[in-house]
Amino acid sequence: MPELPEVENVKIQLNKKLQDLRFQLMAVEWVGKPLRKSPSAQEFHSLLGQKLLGVSRRAKYLLFRFETSILLNSLGMSGSWKANPQSTVLHDHFVFKFKNTNSDFLKLVYNDPRRFGFFEIHKTWQHLESAKNLGPEPLESEPAFLQKHLQKFFKAKTQNVKSALMNPLAVVGVGNIYASEILFHAGIRPQKNAGRLKSKQVQRLVQSLQSVLREAVDRGGSTIRDFKSLDSILGNYQDQHFVYGRASKPCRICGSPIRKTVQAGRSTFWCQHCQK
DNA sequence: AGGAAAACCTGCGTGC
DNA sequence: TGCACGCAGGTTTTCC
């Protein structure tokens, strides 16, 4: 479900909840069905007693930084977190119980209907399976560096630029919604062969990549269907979508109907007139 | 070897 | 109403 802007907002909300109060993990309760991948009870046990120092993000992964370990969480398509819910509901899978020195309690609950999400635990970031094969962070890299990197990555690729842009080795955090939006803003047709992009086009792509994602982060991400960052907080970037989910509706720039096609099994939205 | 397709799941909207 | 079908924001595996 979530791409970089949505995960970034979950991270922000979780840290707000923590408020640097140094919560110590007291218990991890498994209350639902198994996820695609999750640590053993013994691995979870190794986190007990450790303080949660904060939550970071790398690519679309949330990183819960404990004193001597990192708990990585992918939200998959439908994962979400709740803080201190009244009770357990359908599709809740893990409950993390914390306490701090003021004797404040905090309960974080992971809910995931489709169960595509997962957890990993390791001592260091480098040892996490999911940390491998990741390209640069789009919002924390210099445009010139991103351009050089993408130009090299796209070179000799026969794949279409939309699928290539979603490859985490190109740049991390771009999923199906923002790939379409970014290409629209860059004026590049999603079917375009990645290896045939001119350097000016890659430059525009980098500009759009950063401006679209930055704006989406600032607006709390896109809430289509049911994405909520934490405690039912909604994003509103969906109101800024120019193409995604707008098949046959008029283009906001030129008025011609937005087109929908399928690439590598994923829906792509684009404007035939505005994108070349 | 690169890239497409399938697989992993549940839920919801649509159309018959 | 009920049922079949298609589709959904990700990642990993399989297949060609």
PDB file of C-alpha atoms (C1' of nucleotides) in Angstrom:
ATOM      1  CA  MET A   1       0.000   0.000   0.000  1.00  0.00           C
ATOM      2  CA  PRO A   2       2.474   2.653   1.056  1.00  0.00           C
ATOM      3  CA  GLU A   3       5.265   4.275  -0.921  1.00  0.00           C
ATOM      4  CA  LEU A   4       7.966   6.604   0.370  1.00  0.00           C
ATOM      5  CA  PRO A   5       5.683   9.539   1.321  1.00  0.00           C
ATOM      6  CA  GLU A   6       3.271   7.313   3.223  1.00  0.00           C
ATOM      7  CA  VAL A   7       6.013   5.414   5.081  1.00  0.00           C
ATOM      8  CA  GLU A   8       7.766   8.700   5.893  1.00  0.00           C
ATOM      9  CA  ASN A   9       4.563   9.950   7.507  1.00  0.00           C
ATOM     10  CA  VAL A  10       4.103   6.759   9.508  1.00  0.00           C
ATOM     11  CA  LYS A  11       7.666   7.279  10.739  1.00  0.00           C
ATOM     12  CA  ILE A  12       6.946  10.890  11.729  1.00  0.00           C
ATOM     13  CA  GLN A  13       3.787   9.920  13.615  1.00  0.00           C
ATOM     14  CA  LEU A  14       5.496   7.055  15.426  1.00  0.00           C
ATOM     15  CA  ASN A  15       8.308   9.332  16.584  1.00  0.00           C
ATOM     16  CA  LYS A  16       5.759  11.873  17.805  1.00  0.00           C
ATOM     17  CA  LYS A  17       4.247   9.093  19.860  1.00  0.00           C
ATOM     18  CA  LEU A  18       7.647   8.202  21.327  1.00  0.00           C
ATOM     19  CA  GLN A  19       8.567  11.820  22.194  1.00  0.00           C
ATOM     20  CA  ASP A  20      12.104  10.765  23.157  1.00  0.00           C
ATOM     21  CA  LEU A  21      10.697   9.233  26.320  1.00  0.00           C
ATOM     22  CA  ARG A  22      12.943   6.182  25.970  1.00  0.00           C
ATOM     23  CA  PHE A  23      10.336   3.475  26.019  1.00  0.00           C
ATOM     24  CA  GLN A  24      11.589   0.065  27.003  1.00  0.00           C
ATOM     25  CA  LEU A  25      10.111  -2.947  25.226  1.00  0.00           C
ATOM     26  CA  MET A  26       8.399  -5.177  27.787  1.00  0.00           C
ATOM     27  CA  ALA A  27       6.579  -7.724  25.645  1.00  0.00           C
ATOM     28  CA  VAL A  28       5.826  -8.765  22.087  1.00  0.00           C
ATOM     29  CA  GLU A  29       2.576 -10.628  21.616  1.00  0.00           C
ATOM     30  CA  TRP A  30       1.697 -12.495  18.478  1.00  0.00           C
ATOM     31  CA  VAL A  31      -2.080 -12.225  18.179  1.00  0.00           C
ATOM     32  CA  GLY A  32      -2.864 -12.986  14.553  1.00  0.00           C
ATOM     33  CA  LYS A  33      -1.879 -15.090  11.602  1.00  0.00           C
ATOM     34  CA  PRO A  34       1.698 -15.503  10.389  1.00  0.00           C
ATOM     35  CA  LEU A  35       3.115 -12.835   8.105  1.00  0.00           C
ATOM     36  CA  ARG A  36       5.094 -13.593   4.973  1.00  0.00           C
ATOM     37  CA  LYS A  37       8.282 -13.331   6.995  1.00  0.00           C
ATOM     38  CA  SER A  38       8.757 -12.685  10.679  1.00  0.00           C
ATOM     39  CA  PRO A  39      11.397 -13.343  13.332  1.00  0.00           C
ATOM     40  CA  SER A  40      11.092 -16.312  15.663  1.00  0.00           C
ATOM     41  CA  ALA A  41       9.773 -15.867  19.194  1.00  0.00           C
ATOM     42  CA  GLN A  42      13.373 -16.212  20.337  1.00  0.00           C
ATOM     43  CA  GLU A  43      14.527 -13.373  18.088  1.00  0.00           C
ATOM     44  CA  PHE A  44      11.718 -11.138  19.342  1.00  0.00           C
ATOM     45  CA  HIS A  45      12.704 -12.127  22.870  1.00  0.00           C
ATOM     46  CA  SER A  46      16.175 -10.695  22.271  1.00  0.00           C
ATOM     47  CA  LEU A  47      14.593  -7.231  21.985  1.00  0.00           C
ATOM     48  CA  LEU A  48      12.968  -7.341  25.414  1.00  0.00           C
ATOM     49  CA  GLY A  49      14.358  -4.878  27.924  1.00  0.00           C
ATOM     50  CA  GLN A  50      15.882  -2.725  25.186  1.00  0.00           C
ATOM     51  CA  LYS A  51      14.969   0.924  24.818  1.00  0.00           C
ATOM     52  CA  LEU A  52      13.427   2.089  21.558  1.00  0.00           C
ATOM     53  CA  LEU A  53      15.679   4.972  20.522  1.00  0.00           C
ATOM     54  CA  GLY A  54      13.599   6.089  17.551  1.00  0.00           C
ATOM     55  CA  VAL A  55      12.114   5.121  14.214  1.00  0.00           C
ATOM     56  CA  SER A  56      13.873   5.728  10.914  1.00  0.00           C
ATOM     57  CA  ARG A  57      13.023   5.014   7.314  1.00  0.00           C
ATOM     58  CA  ARG A  58      15.120   3.533   4.510  1.00  0.00           C
ATOM     59  CA  ALA A  59      13.390   2.970   1.160  1.00  0.00           C
ATOM     60  CA  LYS A  60       9.860   1.822   2.082  1.00  0.00           C
ATOM     61  CA  TYR A  61      11.050   0.183   5.298  1.00  0.00           C
ATOM     62  CA  LEU A  62      10.462   1.366   8.837  1.00  0.00           C
ATOM     63  CA  LEU A  63      13.453   0.843  11.117  1.00  0.00           C
ATOM     64  CA  PHE A  64      12.780   0.617  14.842  1.00  0.00           C
ATOM     65  CA  ARG A  65      16.159   1.400  16.379  1.00  0.00           C
ATOM     66  CA  PHE A  66      16.721  -0.425  19.655  1.00  0.00           C
ATOM     67  CA  GLU A  67      19.864  -0.219  21.759  1.00  0.00           C
ATOM     68  CA  THR A  68      21.609  -3.204  20.217  1.00  0.00           C
ATOM     69  CA  SER A  69      19.281  -4.286  17.414  1.00  0.00           C
ATOM     70  CA  ILE A  70      17.200  -2.982  14.549  1.00  0.00           C
ATOM     71  CA  LEU A  71      13.648  -4.145  13.931  1.00  0.00           C
ATOM     72  CA  LEU A  72      12.770  -3.681  10.254  1.00  0.00           C
ATOM     73  CA  ASN A  73       9.154  -3.564   9.117  1.00  0.00           C
ATOM     74  CA  SER A  74       7.789  -3.561   5.590  1.00  0.00           C
ATOM     75  CA  LEU A  75       4.129  -2.546   5.422  1.00  0.00           C
ATOM     76  CA  GLY A  76       3.558  -4.540   2.253  1.00  0.00           C
ATOM     77  CA  MET A  77       0.322  -3.444   0.595  1.00  0.00           C
ATOM     78  CA  SER A  78      -1.936  -3.116   3.608  1.00  0.00           C
ATOM     79  CA  GLY A  79       0.136  -2.812   6.781  1.00  0.00           C
ATOM     80  CA  SER A  80      -0.583  -0.128   9.371  1.00  0.00           C
ATOM     81  CA  TRP A  81       0.236   0.810  12.969  1.00  0.00           C
ATOM     82  CA  LYS A  82      -2.006   1.902  15.807  1.00  0.00           C
ATOM     83  CA  ALA A  83      -0.945   3.360  19.149  1.00  0.00           C
ATOM     84  CA  ASN A  84      -2.811   2.379  22.296  1.00  0.00           C
ATOM     85  CA  PRO A  85      -5.957   0.991  20.654  1.00  0.00           C
ATOM     86  CA  GLN A  86      -8.913   0.137  22.875  1.00  0.00           C
ATOM     87  CA  SER A  87      -8.929  -3.491  21.843  1.00  0.00           C
ATOM     88  CA  THR A  88      -7.581  -5.949  19.335  1.00  0.00           C
ATOM     89  CA  VAL A  89      -9.400  -6.163  16.011  1.00  0.00           C
ATOM     90  CA  LEU A  90      -9.407  -8.401  12.970  1.00  0.00           C
ATOM     91  CA  HIS A  91      -6.017  -8.545  11.181  1.00  0.00           C
ATOM     92  CA  ASP A  92      -4.022  -7.271  14.126  1.00  0.00           C
ATOM     93  CA  HIS A  93      -0.920  -9.503  14.161  1.00  0.00           C
ATOM     94  CA  PHE A  94       1.638  -8.170  16.619  1.00  0.00           C
ATOM     95  CA  VAL A  95       1.353  -6.140  19.826  1.00  0.00           C
ATOM     96  CA  PHE A  96       4.467  -4.386  21.165  1.00  0.00           C
ATOM     97  CA  LYS A  97       4.174  -3.265  24.785  1.00  0.00           C
ATOM     98  CA  PHE A  98       6.436  -0.548  26.167  1.00  0.00           C
ATOM     99  CA  LYS A  99       7.038   1.201  29.463  1.00  0.00           C
ATOM    100  CA  ASN A 100       9.275   4.143  30.361  1.00  0.00           C
ATOM    101  CA  THR A 101      10.834   5.386  33.592  1.00  0.00           C
ATOM    102  CA  ASN A 102       7.813   7.645  34.251  1.00  0.00           C
ATOM    103  CA  SER A 103       5.749   4.457  34.180  1.00  0.00           C
ATOM    104  CA  ASP A 104       3.982   5.595  31.023  1.00  0.00           C
ATOM    105  CA  PHE A 105       2.735   2.705  28.941  1.00  0.00           C
ATOM    106  CA  LEU A 106       2.706   2.528  25.168  1.00  0.00           C
ATOM    107  CA  LYS A 107       1.189  -0.176  23.041  1.00  0.00           C
ATOM    108  CA  LEU A 108       1.964  -0.351  19.312  1.00  0.00           C
ATOM    109  CA  VAL A 109      -0.176  -2.715  17.257  1.00  0.00           C
ATOM    110  CA  TYR A 110       0.615  -3.913  13.744  1.00  0.00           C
ATOM    111  CA  ASN A 111      -2.422  -4.598  11.536  1.00  0.00           C
ATOM    112  CA  ASP A 112      -2.181  -6.065   8.032  1.00  0.00           C
ATOM    113  CA  PRO A 113      -5.189  -7.618   6.248  1.00  0.00           C
ATOM    114  CA  ARG A 114      -3.295  -8.978   3.257  1.00  0.00           C
ATOM    115  CA  ARG A 115      -0.247 -10.030   5.254  1.00  0.00           C
ATOM    116  CA  PHE A 116       2.259  -8.985   2.613  1.00  0.00           C
ATOM    117  CA  GLY A 117       4.141  -7.030   5.256  1.00  0.00           C
ATOM    118  CA  PHE A 118       7.029  -8.487   7.239  1.00  0.00           C
ATOM    119  CA  PHE A 119       9.556  -8.020  10.028  1.00  0.00           C
ATOM    120  CA  GLU A 120      13.288  -8.650  10.275  1.00  0.00           C
ATOM    121  CA  ILE A 121      15.640  -8.256  13.234  1.00  0.00           C
ATOM    122  CA  HIS A 122      19.389  -7.773  13.107  1.00  0.00           C
ATOM    123  CA  LYS A 123      22.230  -6.287  15.111  1.00  0.00           C
ATOM    124  CA  THR A 124      23.167  -3.874  12.368  1.00  0.00           C
ATOM    125  CA  TRP A 125      21.621  -2.349   9.310  1.00  0.00           C
ATOM    126  CA  GLN A 126      24.155  -4.037   7.032  1.00  0.00           C
ATOM    127  CA  HIS A 127      23.022  -7.473   8.156  1.00  0.00           C
ATOM    128  CA  LEU A 128      19.357  -6.976   7.297  1.00  0.00           C
ATOM    129  CA  GLU A 129      18.297  -8.978   4.230  1.00  0.00           C
ATOM    130  CA  SER A 130      16.178  -6.120   2.926  1.00  0.00           C
ATOM    131  CA  ALA A 131      19.039  -3.630   3.153  1.00  0.00           C
ATOM    132  CA  LYS A 132      20.729  -5.213   0.182  1.00  0.00           C
ATOM    133  CA  ASN A 133      20.183  -4.047  -3.369  1.00  0.00           C
ATOM    134  CA  LEU A 134      18.930  -0.591  -2.528  1.00  0.00           C
ATOM    135  CA  GLY A 135      19.642   2.490  -4.598  1.00  0.00           C
ATOM    136  CA  PRO A 136      19.838   6.087  -3.353  1.00  0.00           C
ATOM    137  CA  GLU A 137      17.215   7.913  -1.295  1.00  0.00           C
ATOM    138  CA  PRO A 138      15.503  10.386  -3.625  1.00  0.00           C
ATOM    139  CA  LEU A 139      15.008  13.153  -1.057  1.00  0.00           C
ATOM    140  CA  GLU A 140      18.406  12.886   0.583  1.00  0.00           C
ATOM    141  CA  SER A 141      20.566  12.868  -2.528  1.00  0.00           C
ATOM    142  CA  GLU A 142      21.916  15.736  -4.577  1.00  0.00           C
ATOM    143  CA  PRO A 143      20.120  16.165  -7.925  1.00  0.00           C
ATOM    144  CA  ALA A 144      23.418  16.020  -9.806  1.00  0.00           C
ATOM    145  CA  PHE A 145      24.303  12.735  -8.156  1.00  0.00           C
ATOM    146  CA  LEU A 146      20.844  11.265  -8.845  1.00  0.00           C
ATOM    147  CA  GLN A 147      21.065  12.288 -12.478  1.00  0.00           C
ATOM    148  CA  LYS A 148      24.454  10.676 -12.914  1.00  0.00           C
ATOM    149  CA  HIS A 149      23.306   7.542 -11.112  1.00  0.00           C
ATOM    150  CA  LEU A 150      20.052   7.193 -13.069  1.00  0.00           C
ATOM    151  CA  GLN A 151      21.750   7.869 -16.364  1.00  0.00           C
ATOM    152  CA  LYS A 152      24.128   5.018 -15.641  1.00  0.00           C
ATOM    153  CA  PHE A 153      21.345   2.738 -14.395  1.00  0.00           C
ATOM    154  CA  PHE A 154      19.087   3.372 -17.405  1.00  0.00           C
ATOM    155  CA  LYS A 155      21.902   2.989 -19.920  1.00  0.00           C
ATOM    156  CA  ALA A 156      21.390  -0.014 -22.224  1.00  0.00           C
ATOM    157  CA  LYS A 157      18.115  -0.890 -20.485  1.00  0.00           C
ATOM    158  CA  THR A 158      15.462  -2.104 -22.900  1.00  0.00           C
ATOM    159  CA  GLN A 159      12.795  -1.864 -20.210  1.00  0.00           C
ATOM    160  CA  ASN A 160      10.194   0.911 -20.187  1.00  0.00           C
ATOM    161  CA  VAL A 161      11.089   3.881 -17.999  1.00  0.00           C
ATOM    162  CA  LYS A 162       8.106   3.403 -15.654  1.00  0.00           C
ATOM    163  CA  SER A 163       9.115  -0.112 -14.618  1.00  0.00           C
ATOM    164  CA  ALA A 164      12.772   0.931 -14.456  1.00  0.00           C
ATOM    165  CA  LEU A 165      11.918   3.854 -12.162  1.00  0.00           C
ATOM    166  CA  MET A 166      10.166   1.447  -9.785  1.00  0.00           C
ATOM    167  CA  ASN A 167      13.289  -0.691  -9.528  1.00  0.00           C
ATOM    168  CA  PRO A 168      14.810  -0.004  -6.081  1.00  0.00           C
ATOM    169  CA  LEU A 169      18.267  -0.127  -7.607  1.00  0.00           C
ATOM    170  CA  ALA A 170      17.403   2.976  -9.634  1.00  0.00           C
ATOM    171  CA  VAL A 171      16.047   4.933  -6.684  1.00  0.00           C
ATOM    172  CA  VAL A 172      14.175   3.709  -3.618  1.00  0.00           C
ATOM    173  CA  GLY A 173      10.669   4.546  -2.476  1.00  0.00           C
ATOM    174  CA  VAL A 174       8.930   4.949  -5.829  1.00  0.00           C
ATOM    175  CA  GLY A 175       5.926   2.649  -6.205  1.00  0.00           C
ATOM    176  CA  ASN A 176       3.031   2.420  -8.601  1.00  0.00           C
ATOM    177  CA  ILE A 177       1.263   5.696  -7.781  1.00  0.00           C
ATOM    178  CA  TYR A 178       4.259   7.994  -7.728  1.00  0.00           C
ATOM    179  CA  ALA A 179       5.914   6.400 -10.780  1.00  0.00           C
ATOM    180  CA  SER A 180       2.946   7.556 -12.890  1.00  0.00           C
ATOM    181  CA  GLU A 181       2.772  10.965 -11.206  1.00  0.00           C
ATOM    182  CA  ILE A 182       6.510  11.632 -11.519  1.00  0.00           C
ATOM    183  CA  LEU A 183       6.577  10.725 -15.215  1.00  0.00           C
ATOM    184  CA  PHE A 184       3.615  12.991 -15.871  1.00  0.00           C
ATOM    185  CA  HIS A 185       5.329  15.931 -14.203  1.00  0.00           C
ATOM    186  CA  ALA A 186       8.497  15.188 -16.144  1.00  0.00           C
ATOM    187  CA  GLY A 187       6.551  15.056 -19.415  1.00  0.00           C
ATOM    188  CA  ILE A 188       7.927  11.610 -20.201  1.00  0.00           C
ATOM    189  CA  ARG A 189       5.822   8.825 -21.664  1.00  0.00           C
ATOM    190  CA  PRO A 190       5.881   5.747 -19.396  1.00  0.00           C
ATOM    191  CA  GLN A 191       6.344   3.432 -22.377  1.00  0.00           C
ATOM    192  CA  LYS A 192       9.575   5.155 -23.333  1.00  0.00           C
ATOM    193  CA  ASN A 193      12.573   2.852 -23.419  1.00  0.00           C
ATOM    194  CA  ALA A 194      14.666   3.730 -20.339  1.00  0.00           C
ATOM    195  CA  GLY A 195      17.905   3.411 -22.281  1.00  0.00           C
ATOM    196  CA  ARG A 196      16.757   5.965 -24.833  1.00  0.00           C
ATOM    197  CA  LEU A 197      16.209   8.874 -22.434  1.00  0.00           C
ATOM    198  CA  LYS A 198      18.127  12.019 -23.297  1.00  0.00           C
ATOM    199  CA  SER A 199      20.171  13.606 -20.540  1.00  0.00           C
ATOM    200  CA  LYS A 200      17.732  16.551 -20.439  1.00  0.00           C
ATOM    201  CA  GLN A 201      14.891  14.101 -19.824  1.00  0.00           C
ATOM    202  CA  VAL A 202      16.738  12.402 -16.987  1.00  0.00           C
ATOM    203  CA  GLN A 203      17.330  15.831 -15.531  1.00  0.00           C
ATOM    204  CA  ARG A 204      13.608  16.604 -15.666  1.00  0.00           C
ATOM    205  CA  LEU A 205      12.880  13.180 -14.219  1.00  0.00           C
ATOM    206  CA  VAL A 206      15.110  13.912 -11.211  1.00  0.00           C
ATOM    207  CA  GLN A 207      13.445  17.293 -10.665  1.00  0.00           C
ATOM    208  CA  SER A 208       9.980  15.704 -10.761  1.00  0.00           C
ATOM    209  CA  LEU A 209      11.087  12.801  -8.592  1.00  0.00           C
ATOM    210  CA  GLN A 210      12.138  15.174  -5.837  1.00  0.00           C
ATOM    211  CA  SER A 211       9.338  17.727  -6.144  1.00  0.00           C
ATOM    212  CA  VAL A 212       6.511  15.159  -6.336  1.00  0.00           C
ATOM    213  CA  LEU A 213       7.788  13.091  -3.411  1.00  0.00           C
ATOM    214  CA  ARG A 214       8.578  16.157  -1.292  1.00  0.00           C
ATOM    215  CA  GLU A 215       5.115  17.605  -1.855  1.00  0.00           C
ATOM    216  CA  ALA A 216       3.492  14.231  -1.127  1.00  0.00           C
ATOM    217  CA  VAL A 217       5.431  13.878   2.135  1.00  0.00           C
ATOM    218  CA  ASP A 218       4.367  17.385   3.163  1.00  0.00           C
ATOM    219  CA  ARG A 219       0.733  16.578   2.451  1.00  0.00           C
ATOM    220  CA  GLY A 220       0.800  13.417   4.549  1.00  0.00           C
ATOM    221  CA  GLY A 221       0.947  11.001   1.599  1.00  0.00           C
ATOM    222  CA  SER A 222      -1.923   9.730  -0.558  1.00  0.00           C
ATOM    223  CA  THR A 223      -5.006   8.286   1.087  1.00  0.00           C
ATOM    224  CA  ILE A 224      -6.823   6.194  -1.487  1.00  0.00           C
ATOM    225  CA  ARG A 225      -8.875   3.298  -0.263  1.00  0.00           C
ATOM    226  CA  ASP A 226      -7.844   3.232   3.376  1.00  0.00           C
ATOM    227  CA  PHE A 227      -4.277   4.326   4.030  1.00  0.00           C
ATOM    228  CA  LYS A 228      -3.818   5.949   7.432  1.00  0.00           C
ATOM    229  CA  SER A 229      -0.435   6.832   8.857  1.00  0.00           C
ATOM    230  CA  LEU A 230      -1.114   6.221  12.534  1.00  0.00           C
ATOM    231  CA  ASP A 231      -4.211   6.634  14.657  1.00  0.00           C
ATOM    232  CA  SER A 232      -6.392   7.356  11.610  1.00  0.00           C
ATOM    233  CA  ILE A 233      -4.368  10.317  10.384  1.00  0.00           C
ATOM    234  CA  LEU A 234      -5.111  10.817   6.689  1.00  0.00           C
ATOM    235  CA  GLY A 235      -2.946  12.188   3.893  1.00  0.00           C
ATOM    236  CA  ASN A 236      -4.336  14.355   1.123  1.00  0.00           C
ATOM    237  CA  TYR A 237      -1.861  14.151  -1.752  1.00  0.00           C
ATOM    238  CA  GLN A 238      -4.459  12.135  -3.684  1.00  0.00           C
ATOM    239  CA  ASP A 239      -6.106  15.522  -4.360  1.00  0.00           C
ATOM    240  CA  GLN A 240      -2.931  16.496  -6.227  1.00  0.00           C
ATOM    241  CA  HIS A 241      -2.845  13.425  -8.455  1.00  0.00           C
ATOM    242  CA  PHE A 242      -2.692  14.429 -12.119  1.00  0.00           C
ATOM    243  CA  VAL A 243      -2.967  10.933 -13.587  1.00  0.00           C
ATOM    244  CA  TYR A 244      -3.104   8.093 -11.063  1.00  0.00           C
ATOM    245  CA  GLY A 245      -6.635   6.723 -10.740  1.00  0.00           C
ATOM    246  CA  ARG A 246      -7.937   9.237 -13.309  1.00  0.00           C
ATOM    247  CA  ALA A 247      -8.471   6.983 -16.353  1.00  0.00           C
ATOM    248  CA  SER A 248     -10.609   8.687 -19.030  1.00  0.00           C
ATOM    249  CA  LYS A 249     -10.937  11.841 -16.945  1.00  0.00           C
ATOM    250  CA  PRO A 250      -9.687  15.076 -18.535  1.00  0.00           C
ATOM    251  CA  CYS A 251      -6.008  15.890 -18.116  1.00  0.00           C
ATOM    252  CA  ARG A 252      -5.630  18.789 -15.690  1.00  0.00           C
ATOM    253  CA  ILE A 253      -3.261  20.501 -18.109  1.00  0.00           C
ATOM    254  CA  CYS A 254      -4.590  19.861 -21.610  1.00  0.00           C
ATOM    255  CA  GLY A 255      -8.037  18.314 -21.130  1.00  0.00           C
ATOM    256  CA  SER A 256      -7.449  15.201 -23.188  1.00  0.00           C
ATOM    257  CA  PRO A 257      -8.571  11.952 -21.534  1.00  0.00           C
ATOM    258  CA  ILE A 258      -6.059  10.279 -19.215  1.00  0.00           C
ATOM    259  CA  ARG A 259      -5.085   6.860 -20.485  1.00  0.00           C
ATOM    260  CA  LYS A 260      -4.576   3.647 -18.580  1.00  0.00           C
ATOM    261  CA  THR A 261      -2.373   0.771 -19.595  1.00  0.00           C
ATOM    262  CA  VAL A 262      -0.643  -2.177 -17.929  1.00  0.00           C
ATOM    263  CA  GLN A 263       3.138  -2.472 -17.609  1.00  0.00           C
ATOM    264  CA  ALA A 264       4.819  -5.418 -15.918  1.00  0.00           C
ATOM    265  CA  GLY A 265       1.456  -6.322 -14.432  1.00  0.00           C
ATOM    266  CA  ARG A 266       0.848  -2.887 -12.854  1.00  0.00           C
ATOM    267  CA  SER A 267      -1.580  -0.165 -13.943  1.00  0.00           C
ATOM    268  CA  THR A 268      -0.001   2.930 -15.451  1.00  0.00           C
ATOM    269  CA  PHE A 269      -1.773   6.240 -16.010  1.00  0.00           C
ATOM    270  CA  TRP A 270      -0.576   8.892 -18.449  1.00  0.00           C
ATOM    271  CA  CYS A 271      -1.530  11.704 -20.806  1.00  0.00           C
ATOM    272  CA  GLN A 272      -0.875  11.106 -24.477  1.00  0.00           C
ATOM    273  CA  HIS A 273      -0.656  14.813 -25.198  1.00  0.00           C
ATOM    274  CA  CYS A 274       1.485  16.032 -22.288  1.00  0.00           C
ATOM    275  CA  GLN A 275       3.960  13.160 -22.180  1.00  0.00           C
ATOM    276  CA  LYS A 276       6.378  12.486 -25.037  1.00  0.00           C
TER     277      LYS A 276
ATOM    278  C1'  DA B   1      20.771 -12.322 -18.033  1.00  0.00           C
ATOM    279  C1'  DG B   2      17.065  -9.323 -18.113  1.00  0.00           C
ATOM    280  C1'  DG B   3      12.507  -8.729 -17.723  1.00  0.00           C
ATOM    281  C1'  DA B   4       7.845 -10.371 -17.471  1.00  0.00           C
ATOM    282  C1'  DA B   5       4.654 -13.014 -14.895  1.00  0.00           C
ATOM    283  C1'  DA B   6       3.180 -15.362 -10.982  1.00  0.00           C
ATOM    284  C1'  DA B   7       2.760 -15.912  -6.190  1.00  0.00           C
ATOM    285  C1'  DC B   8       1.853 -14.446  -1.608  1.00  0.00           C
ATOM    286  C1'  DC B   9      -3.288 -12.699   0.854  1.00  0.00           C
ATOM    287  C1'  DT B  10      -7.914 -10.298   1.943  1.00  0.00           C
ATOM    288  C1'  DG B  11     -11.405  -7.015   0.796  1.00  0.00           C
ATOM    289  C1'  DC B  12     -14.126  -4.217  -2.020  1.00  0.00           C
ATOM    290  C1'  DG B  13     -16.526  -2.538  -6.088  1.00  0.00           C
ATOM    291  C1'  DT B  14     -18.831  -3.849 -10.429  1.00  0.00           C
ATOM    292  C1'  DG B  15     -21.657  -6.220 -13.390  1.00  0.00           C
ATOM    293  C1'  DC B  16     -24.491  -9.973 -14.577  1.00  0.00           C
TER     294       DC B  16
ATOM    295  C1'  DT C   1     -29.324 -10.918  -3.337  1.00  0.00           C
ATOM    296  C1'  DG C   2     -25.545 -13.584  -4.665  1.00  0.00           C
ATOM    297  C1'  DC C   3     -21.807 -14.857  -7.065  1.00  0.00           C
ATOM    298  C1'  DA C   4     -17.849 -14.349 -10.175  1.00  0.00           C
ATOM    299  C1'  DC C   5     -14.430 -11.447 -11.466  1.00  0.00           C
ATOM    300  C1'  DG C   6     -11.076  -7.878 -11.476  1.00  0.00           C
ATOM    301  C1'  DC C   7      -8.306  -4.979  -9.058  1.00  0.00           C
ATOM    302  C1'  DA C   8      -5.498  -2.948  -5.072  1.00  0.00           C
ATOM    303  C1'  DG C   9      -0.085   1.576  -2.885  1.00  0.00           C
ATOM    304  C1'  DG C  10       4.949  -4.368  -2.365  1.00  0.00           C
ATOM    305  C1'  DT C  11       8.333  -7.790  -2.525  1.00  0.00           C
ATOM    306  C1'  DT C  12      10.121 -12.267  -3.758  1.00  0.00           C
ATOM    307  C1'  DT C  13      10.307 -16.236  -6.635  1.00  0.00           C
ATOM    308  C1'  DT C  14       9.698 -18.527 -10.909  1.00  0.00           C
ATOM    309  C1'  DC C  15       9.727 -18.806 -15.662  1.00  0.00           C
ATOM    310  C1'  DC C  16      11.007 -17.808 -20.436  1.00  0.00           C
TER     311       DC C  16
END
